[in-house]
């Protein structure tokens, strides 16, 4: 059974760090550079969306103050991988903290020497 290499795992962690930086800087349109062609977003309790609609759906309703990840797992092979994690996101809702908790799944593909997110699914804890 093949598992993902340490180098590829690090590349995916670097991609994740870039994603979080863009979210924190409210530069959601630039997330497209981290996505594979045909990216699909599976939002909770909604229809899947692709393309520009997916990027719009990733834009939060309020500025993000911080994101904390835990229980991150990355696995896969040479050309396909997946990442799961729990998240805690704190938004700035008109000067007040609004905190959500949940978990997400990324499906990734590798082309040349770079990984891109092919699909993203997430759930918010109730």
N, CA, C and O atoms as a printed pandas DataFrame, in Angstrom:
     atom_number atom_name residue_name chain_id  residue_number  x_coord  y_coord  z_coord
0              1         N          UNK        A               1    0.844   -1.181    0.000
1              2        CA          UNK        A               1    0.000    0.000    0.000
2              3         C          UNK        A               1    0.887    1.241    0.000
3              4         O          UNK        A               1    1.807    1.356    0.810
4              5         N          UNK        A               2    0.609    2.155   -0.900
5              6        CA          UNK        A               2    1.411    3.360   -1.006
6              7         C          UNK        A               2    0.827    4.462   -0.131
7              8         O          UNK        A               2   -0.384    4.684   -0.127
8              9         N          UNK        A               3    1.674    5.138    0.594
9             10        CA          UNK        A               3    1.235    6.300    1.363
10            11         C          UNK        A               3    1.962    7.521    0.834
11            12         O          UNK        A               3    2.982    7.407    0.154
12            13         N          UNK        A               4    1.434    8.673    1.149
13            14        CA          UNK        A               4    1.986    9.918    0.638
14            15         C          UNK        A               4    3.390   10.147    1.205
15            16         O          UNK        A               4    3.667    9.819    2.359
16            17         N          UNK        A               5    4.261   10.711    0.382
17            18        CA          UNK        A               5    5.626   10.981    0.831
18            19         C          UNK        A               5    5.642   12.164    1.799
19            20         O          UNK        A               5    4.722   12.982    1.819
20            21         N          UNK        A               6    6.689   12.236    2.586
21            22        CA          UNK        A               6    6.848   13.356    3.514
22            23         C          UNK        A               6    6.937   14.670    2.740
23            24         O          UNK        A               6    6.398   15.688    3.175
24            25         N          UNK        A               7    7.617   14.647    1.595
25            26        CA          UNK        A               7    7.742   15.858    0.776
26            27         C          UNK        A               7    6.373   16.318    0.283
27            28         O          UNK        A               7    6.058   17.506    0.353
28            29         N          UNK        A               8    5.556   15.389   -0.215
29            30        CA          UNK        A               8    4.220   15.763   -0.687
30            31         C          UNK        A               8    3.340   16.226    0.462
31            32         O          UNK        A               8    2.563   17.169    0.311
32            33         N          UNK        A               9    3.455   15.575    1.598
33            34        CA          UNK        A               9    2.693   16.011    2.766
34            35         C          UNK        A               9    3.065   17.447    3.134
35            36         O          UNK        A               9    2.192   18.249    3.465
36            37         N          UNK        A              10    4.356   17.774    3.078
37            38        CA          UNK        A              10    4.793   19.139    3.377
38            39         C          UNK        A              10    4.260   20.123    2.341
39            40         O          UNK        A              10    3.860   21.233    2.694
40            41         N          UNK        A              11    4.249   19.733    1.073
41            42        CA          UNK        A              11    3.702   20.605    0.027
42            43         C          UNK        A              11    2.224   20.897    0.280
43            44         O          UNK        A              11    1.764   22.017    0.058
44            45         N          UNK        A              12    1.485   19.898    0.740
45            46        CA          UNK        A              12    0.066   20.096    1.049
46            47         C          UNK        A              12   -0.090   20.998    2.270
47            48         O          UNK        A              12   -0.984   21.843    2.304
48            49         N          UNK        A              13    0.763   20.829    3.263
49            50        CA          UNK        A              13    0.724   21.732    4.420
50            51         C          UNK        A              13    1.042   23.166    4.000
51            52         O          UNK        A              13    0.453   24.110    4.527
52            53         N          UNK        A              14    1.965   23.337    3.060
53            54        CA          UNK        A              14    2.287   24.675    2.546
54            55         C          UNK        A              14    1.091   25.266    1.797
55            56         O          UNK        A              14    0.801   26.455    1.924
56            57         N          UNK        A              15    0.401   24.432    1.019
57            58        CA          UNK        A              15   -0.807   24.873    0.316
58            59         C          UNK        A              15   -1.867   25.314    1.320
59            60         O          UNK        A              15   -2.521   26.340    1.137
60            61         N          UNK        A              16   -2.029   24.537    2.371
61            62        CA          UNK        A              16   -2.981   24.880    3.426
62            63         C          UNK        A              16   -2.616   26.227    4.063
63            64         O          UNK        A              16   -3.496   27.053    4.306
64            65         N          UNK        A              17   -1.337   26.449    4.331
65            66        CA          UNK        A              17   -0.891   27.718    4.927
66            67         C          UNK        A              17   -1.191   28.885    3.990
67            68         O          UNK        A              17   -1.602   29.952    4.445
68            69         N          UNK        A              18   -0.989   28.694    2.695
69            70        CA          UNK        A              18   -1.316   29.743    1.716
70            71         C          UNK        A              18   -2.810   30.023    1.718
71            72         O          UNK        A              18   -3.230   31.179    1.668
72            73         N          UNK        A              19   -3.606   28.974    1.776
73            74        CA          UNK        A              19   -5.067   29.107    1.811
74            75         C          UNK        A              19   -5.487   29.935    3.023
75            76         O          UNK        A              19   -6.262   30.883    2.903
76            77         N          UNK        A              20   -4.964   29.562    4.191
77            78        CA          UNK        A              20   -5.332   30.268    5.421
78            79         C          UNK        A              20   -4.892   31.732    5.378
79            80         O          UNK        A              20   -5.617   32.614    5.838
80            81         N          UNK        A              21   -3.708   31.988    4.827
81            82        CA          UNK        A              21   -3.230   33.365    4.711
82            83         C          UNK        A              21   -4.178   34.192    3.838
83            84         O          UNK        A              21   -4.531   35.314    4.199
84            85         N          UNK        A              22   -4.588   33.643    2.697
85            86        CA          UNK        A              22   -5.514   34.359    1.810
86            87         C          UNK        A              22   -6.851   34.603    2.500
87            88         O          UNK        A              22   -7.435   35.677    2.355
88            89         N          UNK        A              23   -7.337   33.622    3.244
89            90        CA          UNK        A              23   -8.589   33.818    3.985
90            91         C          UNK        A              23   -8.446   34.931    5.019
91            92         O          UNK        A              23   -9.308   35.802    5.125
92            93         N          UNK        A              24   -7.359   34.896    5.775
93            94        CA          UNK        A              24   -7.154   35.888    6.835
94            95         C          UNK        A              24   -7.000   37.301    6.265
95            96         O          UNK        A              24   -7.388   38.281    6.900
96            97         N          UNK        A              25   -6.430   37.393    5.064
97            98        CA          UNK        A              25   -6.221   38.688    4.418
98            99         C          UNK        A              25   -7.420   39.103    3.569
99           100         O          UNK        A              25   -7.369   40.112    2.867
100          101         N          UNK        A              26   -8.498   38.323    3.636
101          102        CA          UNK        A              26   -9.730   38.612    2.892
102          103         C          UNK        A              26   -9.471   38.707    1.386
103          104         O          UNK        A              26  -10.015   39.578    0.706
104          105         N          UNK        A              27   -8.639   37.806    0.882
105          106        CA          UNK        A              27   -8.289   37.763   -0.543
106          107         C          UNK        A              27   -8.832   36.469   -1.156
107          108         O          UNK        A              27   -8.093   35.691   -1.759
108          109         N          UNK        A              28  -10.132   36.260   -0.988
109          110        CA          UNK        A              28  -10.754   34.997   -1.392
110          111         C          UNK        A              28  -10.702   34.746   -2.892
111          112         O          UNK        A              28  -10.628   33.592   -3.316
112          113         N          UNK        A              29  -10.738   35.789   -3.698
113          114        CA          UNK        A              29  -10.681   35.601   -5.149
114          115         C          UNK        A              29   -9.366   34.938   -5.560
115          116         O          UNK        A              29   -9.314   34.247   -6.578
116          117         N          UNK        A              30   -8.314   35.140   -4.786
117          118        CA          UNK        A              30   -7.010   34.569   -5.116
118          119         C          UNK        A              30   -6.908   33.084   -4.777
119          120         O          UNK        A              30   -5.917   32.437   -5.116
120          121         N          UNK        A              31   -7.918   32.547   -4.117
121          122        CA          UNK        A              31   -7.917   31.109   -3.839
122          123         C          UNK        A              31   -7.927   30.296   -5.127
123          124         O          UNK        A              31   -7.516   29.136   -5.126
124          125         N          UNK        A              32   -8.391   30.886   -6.223
125          126        CA          UNK        A              32   -8.436   30.154   -7.490
126          127         C          UNK        A              32   -7.066   29.604   -7.873
127          128         O          UNK        A              32   -6.982   28.562   -8.523
128          129         N          UNK        A              33   -5.996   30.288   -7.481
129          130        CA          UNK        A              33   -4.652   29.807   -7.782
130          131         C          UNK        A              33   -4.287   28.526   -7.053
131          132         O          UNK        A              33   -3.288   27.888   -7.385
132          133         N          UNK        A              34   -5.079   28.146   -6.070
133          134        CA          UNK        A              34   -4.816   26.933   -5.295
134          135         C          UNK        A              34   -5.746   25.785   -5.688
135          136         O          UNK        A              34   -5.653   24.682   -5.150
136          137         N          UNK        A              35   -6.640   26.063   -6.633
137          138        CA          UNK        A              35   -7.665   25.089   -7.012
138          139         C          UNK        A              35   -7.342   24.417   -8.334
139          140         O          UNK        A              35   -6.757   25.028   -9.229
140          141         N          UNK        A              36   -7.727   23.159   -8.447
141          142        CA          UNK        A              36   -7.607   22.429   -9.705
142          143         C          UNK        A              36   -8.743   22.851  -10.634
143          144         O          UNK        A              36   -9.802   23.272  -10.167
144          145         N          UNK        A              37   -8.527   22.742  -11.953
145          146        CA          UNK        A              37   -9.645   22.990  -12.868
146          147         C          UNK        A              37  -10.800   22.050  -12.512
147          148         O          UNK        A              37  -10.587   20.879  -12.199
148          149         N          UNK        A              38  -12.001   22.571  -12.565
149          150        CA          UNK        A              38  -13.162   21.754  -12.229
150          151         C          UNK        A              38  -13.401   21.606  -10.741
151          152         O          UNK        A              38  -14.162   20.734  -10.320
152          153         N          UNK        A              39  -12.762   22.447   -9.933
153          154        CA          UNK        A              39  -12.946   22.406   -8.478
154          155         C          UNK        A              39  -14.429   22.358   -8.124
155          156         O          UNK        A              39  -15.248   23.049   -8.731
156          157         N          UNK        A              40  -14.764   21.528   -7.129
157          158        CA          UNK        A              40  -16.144   21.396   -6.659
158          159         C          UNK        A              40  -16.172   21.650   -5.152
159          160         O          UNK        A              40  -15.369   21.099   -4.399
160          161         N          UNK        A              41  -17.109   22.493   -4.731
161          162        CA          UNK        A              41  -17.338   22.766   -3.315
162          163         C          UNK        A              41  -18.640   22.089   -2.912
163          164         O          UNK        A              41  -19.664   22.235   -3.580
164          165         N          UNK        A              42  -18.586   21.350   -1.814
165          166        CA          UNK        A              42  -19.763   20.689   -1.260
166          167         C          UNK        A              42  -20.093   21.350    0.072
167          168         O          UNK        A              42  -19.662   20.874    1.122
168          169         N          UNK        A              43  -20.861   22.454    0.040
169          170        CA          UNK        A              43  -21.196   23.133    1.296
170          171         C          UNK        A              43  -22.203   22.313    2.097
171          172         O          UNK        A              43  -22.916   21.477    1.541
172          173         N          UNK        A              44  -22.258   22.558    3.404
173          174        CA          UNK        A              44  -23.181   21.783    4.234
174          175         C          UNK        A              44  -24.635   22.004    3.819
175          176         O          UNK        A              44  -25.076   23.136    3.623
176          177         N          UNK        A              45  -25.355   20.913    3.692
177          178        CA          UNK        A              45  -26.799   20.967    3.441
178          179         C          UNK        A              45  -27.172   21.801    2.227
179          180         O          UNK        A              45  -28.214   22.457    2.221
180          181         N          UNK        A              46  -26.331   21.782    1.198
181          182        CA          UNK        A              46  -26.592   22.535   -0.025
182          183         C          UNK        A              46  -26.114   21.745   -1.224
183          184         O          UNK        A              46  -25.430   20.730   -1.092
184          185         N          UNK        A              47  -26.490   22.231   -2.402
185          186        CA          UNK        A              47  -26.023   21.635   -3.648
186          187         C          UNK        A              47  -24.546   21.960   -3.849
187          188         O          UNK        A              47  -24.059   22.984   -3.370
188          189         N          UNK        A              48  -23.842   21.089   -4.555
189          190        CA          UNK        A              48  -22.443   21.366   -4.871
190          191         C          UNK        A              48  -22.372   22.533   -5.858
191          192         O          UNK        A              48  -23.295   22.760   -6.641
192          193         N          UNK        A              49  -21.260   23.267   -5.804
193          194        CA          UNK        A              49  -21.053   24.406   -6.703
194          195         C          UNK        A              49  -19.643   24.343   -7.271
195          196         O          UNK        A              49  -18.729   23.806   -6.645
196          197         N          UNK        A              50  -19.481   24.901   -8.472
197          198        CA          UNK        A              50  -18.183   24.919   -9.141
198          199         C          UNK        A              50  -17.884   26.331   -9.634
199          200         O          UNK        A              50  -18.736   27.219   -9.593
200          201         N          UNK        A              51  -16.666   26.512  -10.096
201          202        CA          UNK        A              51  -16.282   27.765  -10.739
202          203         C          UNK        A              51  -16.391   28.978   -9.838
203          204         O          UNK        A              51  -16.128   28.910   -8.638
204          205         N          UNK        A              52  -16.791   30.107  -10.450
205          206        CA          UNK        A              52  -16.890   31.374   -9.722
206          207         C          UNK        A              52  -17.880   31.275   -8.565
207          208         O          UNK        A              52  -17.682   31.901   -7.524
208          209         N          UNK        A              53  -18.935   30.496   -8.740
209          210        CA          UNK        A              53  -19.923   30.333   -7.664
210          211         C          UNK        A              53  -19.288   29.663   -6.446
211          212         O          UNK        A              53  -19.650   29.970   -5.310
212          213         N          UNK        A              54  -18.350   28.757   -6.677
213          214        CA          UNK        A              54  -17.673   28.093   -5.560
214          215         C          UNK        A              54  -16.803   29.082   -4.800
215          216         O          UNK        A              54  -16.773   29.067   -3.570
216          217         N          UNK        A              55  -16.097   29.941   -5.524
217          218        CA          UNK        A              55  -15.254   30.945   -4.868
218          219         C          UNK        A              55  -16.129   31.905   -4.071
219          220         O          UNK        A              55  -15.794   32.266   -2.943
220          221         N          UNK        A              56  -17.247   32.317   -4.656
221          222        CA          UNK        A              56  -18.164   33.208   -3.941
222          223         C          UNK        A              56  -18.688   32.530   -2.672
223          224         O          UNK        A              56  -18.818   33.169   -1.628
224          225         N          UNK        A              57  -18.985   31.244   -2.770
225          226        CA          UNK        A              57  -19.503   30.508   -1.611
226          227         C          UNK        A              57  -18.452   30.358   -0.510
227          228         O          UNK        A              57  -18.798   30.186    0.658
228          229         N          UNK        A              58  -17.173   30.423   -0.878
229          230        CA          UNK        A              58  -16.105   30.332    0.118
230          231         C          UNK        A              58  -15.895   31.642    0.870
231          232         O          UNK        A              58  -15.254   31.658    1.921
232          233         N          UNK        A              59  -16.427   32.732    0.344
233          234        CA          UNK        A              59  -16.247   34.035    0.992
234          235         C          UNK        A              59  -17.118   34.111    2.241
235          236         O          UNK        A              59  -18.331   33.920    2.162
236          237         N          UNK        A              60  -16.510   34.389    3.388
237          238        CA          UNK        A              60  -17.279   34.401    4.639
238          239         C          UNK        A              60  -18.134   35.657    4.773
239          240         O          UNK        A              60  -17.872   36.663    4.114
240          241         N          UNK        A              61  -19.149   35.599    5.620
241          242        CA          UNK        A              61  -20.035   36.751    5.800
242          243         C          UNK        A              61  -19.394   37.878    6.608
243          244         O          UNK        A              61  -19.847   39.021    6.549
244          245         N          UNK        A              62  -18.337   37.556    7.364
245          246        CA          UNK        A              62  -17.654   38.538    8.214
246          247         C          UNK        A              62  -16.150   38.339    8.083
247          248         O          UNK        A              62  -15.704   37.260    7.692
248          249         N          UNK        A              63  -15.359   39.367    8.405
249          250        CA          UNK        A              63  -13.901   39.190    8.401
250          251         C          UNK        A              63  -13.481   38.099    9.393
251          252         O          UNK        A              63  -14.095   37.923   10.446
252          253         N          UNK        A              64  -12.429   37.379    9.032
253          254        CA          UNK        A              64  -11.913   36.309    9.885
254          255         C          UNK        A              64  -10.835   36.882   10.802
255          256         O          UNK        A              64   -9.899   37.540   10.347
256          257         N          UNK        A              65  -10.981   36.625   12.086
257          258        CA          UNK        A              65   -9.944   37.026   13.054
258          259         C          UNK        A              65   -8.858   35.963   13.154
259          260         O          UNK        A              65   -7.668   36.277   13.170
260          261         N          UNK        A              66   -9.281   34.692   13.223
261          262        CA          UNK        A              66   -8.287   33.615   13.291
262          263         C          UNK        A              66   -8.941   32.277   12.943
263          264         O          UNK        A              66  -10.154   32.094   13.048
264          265         N          UNK        A              67   -8.082   31.362   12.527
265          266        CA          UNK        A              67   -8.490   29.991   12.225
266          267         C          UNK        A              67   -7.509   29.067   12.934
267          268         O          UNK        A              67   -6.293   29.231   12.825
268          269         N          UNK        A              68   -8.043   28.111   13.648
269          270        CA          UNK        A              68   -7.217   27.109   14.325
270          271         C          UNK        A              68   -7.601   25.740   13.781
271          272         O          UNK        A              68   -8.782   25.404   13.704
272          273         N          UNK        A              69   -6.602   24.957   13.408
273          274        CA          UNK        A              69   -6.831   23.605   12.910
274          275         C          UNK        A              69   -6.300   22.598   13.918
275          276         O          UNK        A              69   -5.314   22.849   14.610
276          277         N          UNK        A              70   -6.968   21.460   13.988
277          278        CA          UNK        A              70   -6.510   20.367   14.846
278          279         C          UNK        A              70   -6.856   19.045   14.174
279          280         O          UNK        A              70   -7.620   19.004   13.209
280          281         N          UNK        A              71   -6.293   17.986   14.689
281          282        CA          UNK        A              71   -6.558   16.632   14.178
282          283         C          UNK        A              71   -6.357   16.534   12.671
283          284         O          UNK        A              71   -7.103   15.827   11.995
284          285         N          UNK        A              72   -5.355   17.237   12.133
285          286        CA          UNK        A              72   -5.098   17.203   10.695
286          287         C          UNK        A              72   -4.523   15.841   10.311
287          288         O          UNK        A              72   -3.625   15.319   10.972
288          289         N          UNK        A              73   -5.054   15.283    9.240
289          290        CA          UNK        A              73   -4.535   14.035    8.678
290          291         C          UNK        A              73   -4.384   14.236    7.181
291          292         O          UNK        A              73   -5.289   14.746    6.520
292          293         N          UNK        A              74   -3.243   13.836    6.651
293          294        CA          UNK        A              74   -2.972   13.916    5.220
294          295         C          UNK        A              74   -2.519   12.534    4.784
295          296         O          UNK        A              74   -1.659   11.924    5.419
296          297         N          UNK        A              75   -3.103   12.044    3.697
297          298        CA          UNK        A              75   -2.698   10.746    3.168
298          299         C          UNK        A              75   -3.001   10.712    1.681
299          300         O          UNK        A              75   -3.627   11.624    1.140
300          301         N          UNK        A              76   -2.560    9.670    1.039
301          302        CA          UNK        A              76   -2.812    9.527   -0.383
302          303         C          UNK        A              76   -1.658    8.817   -1.054
303          304         O          UNK        A              76   -0.986    7.974   -0.459
304          305         N          UNK        A              77   -1.446    9.177   -2.304
305          306        CA          UNK        A              77   -0.386    8.565   -3.093
306          307         C          UNK        A              77    0.375    9.619   -3.866
307          308         O          UNK        A              77    0.481   10.767   -3.434
308          309         N          UNK        A              78    0.910    9.222   -5.019
309          310        CA          UNK        A              78    1.745   10.137   -5.798
310          311         C          UNK        A              78    0.949   11.222   -6.506
311          312         O          UNK        A              78    1.465   12.318   -6.722
312          313         N          UNK        A              79   -0.301   10.939   -6.874
313          314        CA          UNK        A              79   -1.059   11.893   -7.686
314          315         C          UNK        A              79   -2.381   12.333   -7.079
315          316         O          UNK        A              79   -2.982   13.303   -7.543
316          317         N          UNK        A              80   -2.839   11.639   -6.056
317          318        CA          UNK        A              80   -4.086   11.993   -5.378
318          319         C          UNK        A              80   -3.851   11.946   -3.874
319          320         O          UNK        A              80   -3.123   11.093   -3.368
320          321         N          UNK        A              81   -4.480   12.877   -3.178
321          322        CA          UNK        A              81   -4.335   12.907   -1.721
322          323         C          UNK        A              81   -5.609   13.469   -1.117
323          324         O          UNK        A              81   -6.463   14.018   -1.813
324          325         N          UNK        A              82   -5.714   13.320    0.186
325          326        CA          UNK        A              82   -6.828   13.914    0.908
326          327         C          UNK        A              82   -6.307   14.442    2.232
327          328         O          UNK        A              82   -5.338   13.935    2.796
328          329         N          UNK        A              83   -6.975   15.466    2.702
329          330        CA          UNK        A              83   -6.623   16.092    3.974
330          331         C          UNK        A              83   -7.908   16.287    4.756
331          332         O          UNK        A              83   -8.899   16.786    4.223
332          333         N          UNK        A              84   -7.888   15.897    6.003
333          334        CA          UNK        A              84   -9.018   16.160    6.884
334          335         C          UNK        A              84   -8.504   16.941    8.083
335          336         O          UNK        A              84   -7.344   16.805    8.474
336          337         N          UNK        A              85   -9.359   17.744    8.650
337          338        CA          UNK        A              85   -8.993   18.501    9.852
338          339         C          UNK        A              85  -10.251   19.013   10.523
339          340         O          UNK        A              85  -11.299   19.172    9.897
340          341         N          UNK        A              86  -10.118   19.263   11.799
341          342        CA          UNK        A              86  -11.141   19.997   12.545
342          343         C          UNK        A              86  -10.722   21.453   12.495
343          344         O          UNK        A              86   -9.531   21.761   12.454
344          345         N          UNK        A              87  -11.698   22.349   12.499
345          346        CA          UNK        A              87  -11.365   23.770   12.489
346          347         C          UNK        A              87  -12.186   24.530   13.516
347          348         O          UNK        A              87  -13.284   24.128   13.900
348          349         N          UNK        A              88  -11.619   25.626   13.936
349          350        CA          UNK        A              88  -12.289   26.605   14.795
350          351         C          UNK        A              88  -11.988   27.946   14.153
351          352         O          UNK        A              88  -10.834   28.370   14.098
352          353         N          UNK        A              89  -13.023   28.610   13.671
353          354        CA          UNK        A              89  -12.864   29.900   13.003
354          355         C          UNK        A              89  -13.557   30.969   13.829
355          356         O          UNK        A              89  -14.709   30.814   14.235
356          357         N          UNK        A              90  -12.838   32.054   14.070
357          358        CA          UNK        A              90  -13.384   33.183   14.818
358          359         C          UNK        A              90  -13.536   34.344   13.844
359          360         O          UNK        A              90  -12.561   34.809   13.254
360          361         N          UNK        A              91  -14.771   34.803   13.687
361          362        CA          UNK        A              91  -15.088   35.933   12.816
362          363         C          UNK        A              91  -15.254   37.200   13.647
363          364         O          UNK        A              91  -15.512   37.146   14.849
364          365         N          UNK        A              92  -15.102   38.329   12.986
365          366        CA          UNK        A              92  -15.366   39.631   13.603
366          367         C          UNK        A              92  -16.734   40.090   13.106
367          368         O          UNK        A              92  -16.861   40.614   11.999
368          369         N          UNK        A              93  -17.747   39.888   13.932
369          370        CA          UNK        A              93  -19.105   40.303   13.573
370          371         C          UNK        A              93  -19.390   41.611   14.306
371          372         O          UNK        A              93  -19.821   41.626   15.459
372          373         N          UNK        A              94  -19.135   42.703   13.597
373          374        CA          UNK        A              94  -19.384   44.048   14.132
374          375         C          UNK        A              94  -18.733   44.231   15.498
375          376         O          UNK        A              94  -19.363   44.717   16.438
376          377         N          UNK        A              95  -17.450   43.830   15.597
377          378        CA          UNK        A              95  -16.694   44.016   16.829
378          379         C          UNK        A              95  -16.824   42.896   17.842
379          380         O          UNK        A              95  -16.117   42.899   18.850
380          381         N          UNK        A              96  -17.697   41.949   17.605
381          382        CA          UNK        A              96  -17.904   40.814   18.516
382          383         C          UNK        A              96  -17.357   39.539   17.879
383          384         O          UNK        A              96  -17.396   39.381   16.659
384          385         N          UNK        A              97  -16.848   38.636   18.710
385          386        CA          UNK        A              97  -16.406   37.333   18.218
386          387         C          UNK        A              97  -17.603   36.456   17.871
387          388         O          UNK        A              97  -18.554   36.349   18.645
388          389         N          UNK        A              98  -17.546   35.837   16.712
389          390        CA          UNK        A              98  -18.494   34.801   16.313
390          391         C          UNK        A              98  -17.650   33.579   15.979
391          392         O          UNK        A              98  -16.856   33.616   15.039
392          393         N          UNK        A              99  -17.809   32.512   16.726
393          394        CA          UNK        A              99  -16.961   31.328   16.579
394          395         C          UNK        A              99  -17.772   30.163   16.039
395          396         O          UNK        A              99  -18.868   29.873   16.520
396          397         N          UNK        A             100  -17.211   29.494   15.022
397          398        CA          UNK        A             100  -17.806   28.257   14.518
398          399         C          UNK        A             100  -16.762   27.148   14.610
399          400         O          UNK        A             100  -15.559   27.398   14.530
400          401         N          UNK        A             101  -17.239   25.935   14.777
401          402        CA          UNK        A             101  -16.389   24.750   14.841
402          403         C          UNK        A             101  -16.918   23.784   13.797
403          404         O          UNK        A             101  -18.114   23.766   13.505
404          405         N          UNK        A             102  -16.039   22.995   13.246
405          406        CA          UNK        A             102  -16.472   21.987   12.299
406          407         C          UNK        A             102  -15.303   21.148   11.826
407          408         O          UNK        A             102  -14.248   21.107   12.459
408          409         N          UNK        A             103  -15.508   20.484   10.708
409          410        CA          UNK        A             103  -14.450   19.674   10.110
410          411         C          UNK        A             103  -14.557   19.772    8.597
411          412         O          UNK        A             103  -15.621   20.050    8.044
412          413         N          UNK        A             104  -13.420   19.534    7.938
413          414        CA          UNK        A             104  -13.424   19.603    6.481
414          415         C          UNK        A             104  -12.620   18.458    5.875
415          416         O          UNK        A             104  -11.802   17.811    6.529
416          417         N          UNK        A             105  -12.894   18.247    4.603
417          418        CA          UNK        A             105  -12.183   17.263    3.793
418          419         C          UNK        A             105  -11.754   17.953    2.514
419          420         O          UNK        A             105  -12.573   18.549    1.815
420          421         N          UNK        A             106  -10.477   17.872    2.213
421          422        CA          UNK        A             106   -9.957   18.320    0.923
422          423         C          UNK        A             106   -9.573   17.081    0.125
423          424         O          UNK        A             106   -8.986   16.145    0.667
424          425         N          UNK        A             107   -9.904   17.077   -1.157
425          426        CA          UNK        A             107   -9.393   16.091   -2.097
426          427         C          UNK        A             107   -8.450   16.862   -3.011
427          428         O          UNK        A             107   -8.811   17.912   -3.544
428          429         N          UNK        A             108   -7.247   16.339   -3.190
429          430        CA          UNK        A             108   -6.221   17.057   -3.944
430          431         C          UNK        A             108   -5.675   16.204   -5.080
431          432         O          UNK        A             108   -5.676   14.975   -5.010
432          433         N          UNK        A             109   -5.207   16.879   -6.131
433          434        CA          UNK        A             109   -4.521   16.210   -7.228
434          435         C          UNK        A             109   -3.181   16.894   -7.448
435          436         O          UNK        A             109   -3.011   18.084   -7.185
436          437         N          UNK        A             110   -2.239   16.103   -7.939
437          438        CA          UNK        A             110   -0.897   16.627   -8.191
438          439         C          UNK        A             110   -0.647   16.638   -9.685
439          440         O          UNK        A             110   -0.919   15.667  -10.391
440          441         N          UNK        A             111   -0.121   17.761  -10.148
441          442        CA          UNK        A             111    0.261   17.885  -11.537
442          443         C          UNK        A             111    1.614   18.573  -11.541
443          444         O          UNK        A             111    1.793   19.601  -10.887
444          445         N          UNK        A             112    2.554   18.021  -12.265
445          446        CA          UNK        A             112    3.948   18.466  -12.203
446          447         C          UNK        A             112    4.397   18.324  -10.747
447          448         O          UNK        A             112    4.340   17.227  -10.191
448          449         N          UNK        A             113    4.835   19.404  -10.134
449          450        CA          UNK        A             113    5.287   19.320   -8.743
450          451         C          UNK        A             113    4.398   20.097   -7.793
451          452         O          UNK        A             113    4.825   20.439   -6.691
452          453         N          UNK        A             114    3.167   20.381   -8.200
453          454        CA          UNK        A             114    2.305   21.165   -7.312
454          455         C          UNK        A             114    0.982   20.445   -7.068
455          456         O          UNK        A             114    0.453   19.756   -7.940
456          457         N          UNK        A             115    0.474   20.628   -5.867
457          458        CA          UNK        A             115   -0.814   20.079   -5.467
458          459         C          UNK        A             115   -1.871   21.161   -5.592
459          460         O          UNK        A             115   -1.605   22.335   -5.333
460          461         N          UNK        A             116   -3.083   20.758   -5.994
461          462        CA          UNK        A             116   -4.217   21.666   -6.087
462          463         C          UNK        A             116   -5.427   20.986   -5.453
463          464         O          UNK        A             116   -5.558   19.762   -5.480
464          465         N          UNK        A             117   -6.307   21.808   -4.884
465          466        CA          UNK        A             117   -7.528   21.295   -4.261
466          467         C          UNK        A             117   -8.551   21.037   -5.363
467          468         O          UNK        A             117   -8.910   21.941   -6.117
468          469         N          UNK        A             118   -9.010   19.799   -5.445
469          470        CA          UNK        A             118   -9.990   19.389   -6.449
470          471         C          UNK        A             118  -11.408   19.493   -5.905
471          472         O          UNK        A             118  -12.334   19.865   -6.626
472          473         N          UNK        A             119  -11.571   19.163   -4.634
473          474        CA          UNK        A             119  -12.896   19.206   -4.008
474          475         C          UNK        A             119  -12.735   19.539   -2.532
475          476         O          UNK        A             119  -11.739   19.187   -1.899
476          477         N          UNK        A             120  -13.733   20.222   -2.006
477          478        CA          UNK        A             120  -13.743   20.584   -0.588
478          479         C          UNK        A             120  -15.143   20.349   -0.050
479          480         O          UNK        A             120  -16.132   20.797   -0.630
480          481         N          UNK        A             121  -15.208   19.646    1.055
481          482        CA          UNK        A             121  -16.470   19.431    1.754
482          483         C          UNK        A             121  -16.250   19.814    3.208
483          484         O          UNK        A             121  -15.195   19.538    3.780
484          485         N          UNK        A             122  -17.248   20.450    3.800
485          486        CA          UNK        A             122  -17.116   20.799    5.216
486          487         C          UNK        A             122  -18.471   20.729    5.894
487          488         O          UNK        A             122  -19.520   20.822    5.257
488          489         N          UNK        A             123  -18.413   20.563    7.205
489          490        CA          UNK        A             123  -19.611   20.542    8.038
490          491         C          UNK        A             123  -19.364   21.431    9.244
491          492         O          UNK        A             123  -18.259   21.474    9.785
492          493         N          UNK        A             124  -20.396   22.133    9.654
493          494        CA          UNK        A             124  -20.344   22.963   10.848
494          495         C          UNK        A             124  -20.962   22.156   11.988
495          496         O          UNK        A             124  -22.048   21.596   11.836
496          497         N          UNK        A             125  -20.275   22.095   13.126
497          498        CA          UNK        A             125  -20.840   21.409   14.288
498          499         C          UNK        A             125  -22.058   22.181   14.781
499          500         O          UNK        A             125  -22.086   23.411   14.747
500          501         N          UNK        A             126  -23.061   21.441   15.237
501          502        CA          UNK        A             126  -24.253   22.128   15.748
502          503         C          UNK        A             126  -24.127   22.442   17.210
503          504         O          UNK        A             126  -25.041   23.019   17.799
